């Protein structure tokens, strides 16, 4: 039997990063505060995961202002979309392909 986890992307091991990528895959752009509320996270916890995804080239960060308040939004990159879809396909294959000995 082939290694069932061989094609999974380690970056997406975290349920938080899986959640972020799922949200960004379905939305063109999402603000930090919206992600924080949707995933029920603290600022620091979300920020560390966003840095990881940005450093891997999976998301783009857009910083701007609404009035005098800073506003940070995120979008998925083409590389991020490709990597995440491949990860989801690998999960599906793993689930379908693992048989009881």
C-alpha positions as a Python dict, from the first residue, in 0.01 Angstrom:
ca = {
    (1, 'X'): (0, 0, 0),
    (2, 'X'): (120, 350, -88),
    (3, 'X'): (186, 610, 184),
    (4, 'X'): (-159, 770, 241),
    (5, 'X'): (-18, 1100, 373),
    (6, 'X'): (260, 1142, 115),
    (7, 'X'): (79, 1406, -91),
    (8, 'X'): (-51, 1616, 200),
    (9, 'X'): (100, 1963, 237),
    (10, 'X'): (255, 2008, 584),
    (11, 'X'): (170, 2382, 584),
    (12, 'X'): (-198, 2287, 601),
    (13, 'X'): (-156, 2051, 900),
    (14, 'X'): (-298, 2325, 1122),
    (15, 'X'): (-677, 2344, 1144),
    (16, 'X'): (-644, 2723, 1162),
    (17, 'X'): (-451, 2745, 834),
    (18, 'X'): (-702, 2502, 678),
    (19, 'X'): (-980, 2735, 794),
    (20, 'X'): (-808, 3047, 663),
    (21, 'X'): (-741, 2889, 324),
    (22, 'X'): (-1099, 2759, 298),
    (23, 'X'): (-1236, 3107, 368),
    (24, 'X'): (-995, 3275, 124),
    (25, 'X'): (-1064, 3017, -147),
    (26, 'X'): (-1434, 3111, -139),
    (27, 'X'): (-1392, 3491, -96),
    (28, 'X'): (-1193, 3736, -307),
    (29, 'X'): (-1063, 3927, -6),
    (30, 'X'): (-1119, 3897, 370),
    (31, 'X'): (-1015, 4134, 650),
    (32, 'X'): (-807, 4030, 949),
    (33, 'X'): (-1096, 4111, 1184),
    (34, 'X'): (-1343, 3903, 981),
    (35, 'X'): (-1104, 3605, 982),
    (36, 'X'): (-1051, 3649, 1355),
    (37, 'X'): (-1426, 3649, 1421),
    (38, 'X'): (-1508, 3363, 1184),
    (39, 'X'): (-1238, 3137, 1329),
    (40, 'X'): (-1281, 3263, 1689),
    (41, 'X'): (-911, 3340, 1738),
    (42, 'X'): (-699, 3595, 1923),
    (43, 'X'): (-503, 3855, 1729),
    (44, 'X'): (-169, 3691, 1808),
    (45, 'X'): (-280, 3340, 1720),
    (46, 'X'): (-424, 3442, 1383),
    (47, 'X'): (-128, 3670, 1304),
    (48, 'X'): (127, 3389, 1347),
    (49, 'X'): (-65, 3163, 1107),
    (50, 'X'): (-106, 3443, 852),
    (51, 'X'): (271, 3505, 859),
    (52, 'X'): (331, 3136, 790),
    (53, 'X'): (91, 3137, 493),
    (54, 'X'): (241, 3462, 359),
    (55, 'X'): (599, 3333, 390),
    (56, 'X'): (498, 3024, 191),
    (57, 'X'): (355, 3246, -85),
    (58, 'X'): (-1, 3119, -35),
    (59, 'X'): (-165, 3451, 58),
    (60, 'X'): (-124, 3820, -29),
    (61, 'X'): (-146, 4088, 239),
    (62, 'X'): (-307, 4421, 156),
    (63, 'X'): (-259, 4702, 409),
    (64, 'X'): (-462, 5018, 389),
    (65, 'X'): (-671, 5259, 587),
    (66, 'X'): (-1040, 5308, 651),
    (67, 'X'): (-1050, 5664, 781),
    (68, 'X'): (-764, 5673, 1029),
    (69, 'X'): (-780, 5306, 1119),
    (70, 'X'): (-549, 5055, 959),
    (71, 'X'): (-720, 4780, 763),
    (72, 'X'): (-544, 4459, 669),
    (73, 'X'): (-706, 4227, 418),
    (74, 'X'): (-588, 3900, 267),
    (75, 'X'): (-640, 3717, -58),
    (76, 'X'): (-525, 3380, -184),
    (77, 'X'): (-245, 3367, -442),
    (78, 'X'): (-253, 3143, -751),
    (79, 'X'): (18, 2929, -586),
    (80, 'X'): (-187, 2914, -267),
    (81, 'X'): (-501, 2813, -452),
    (82, 'X'): (-313, 2540, -640),
    (83, 'X'): (-138, 2407, -327),
    (84, 'X'): (-457, 2407, -121),
    (85, 'X'): (-664, 2233, -391),
    (86, 'X'): (-390, 1970, -426),
    (87, 'X'): (-396, 1923, -48),
    (88, 'X'): (-775, 1878, -51),
    (89, 'X'): (-746, 1626, -337),
    (90, 'X'): (-480, 1437, -141),
    (91, 'X'): (-710, 1430, 165),
    (92, 'X'): (-993, 1297, -46),
    (93, 'X'): (-770, 1032, -204),
    (94, 'X'): (-642, 934, 138),
    (95, 'X'): (-995, 894, 274),
    (96, 'X'): (-1112, 696, -28),
    (97, 'X'): (-794, 492, -65),
    (98, 'X'): (-721, 370, 285),
    (99, 'X'): (-867, 25, 320),
    (100, 'X'): (-872, -196, 625),
    (101, 'X'): (-613, -469, 599),
}
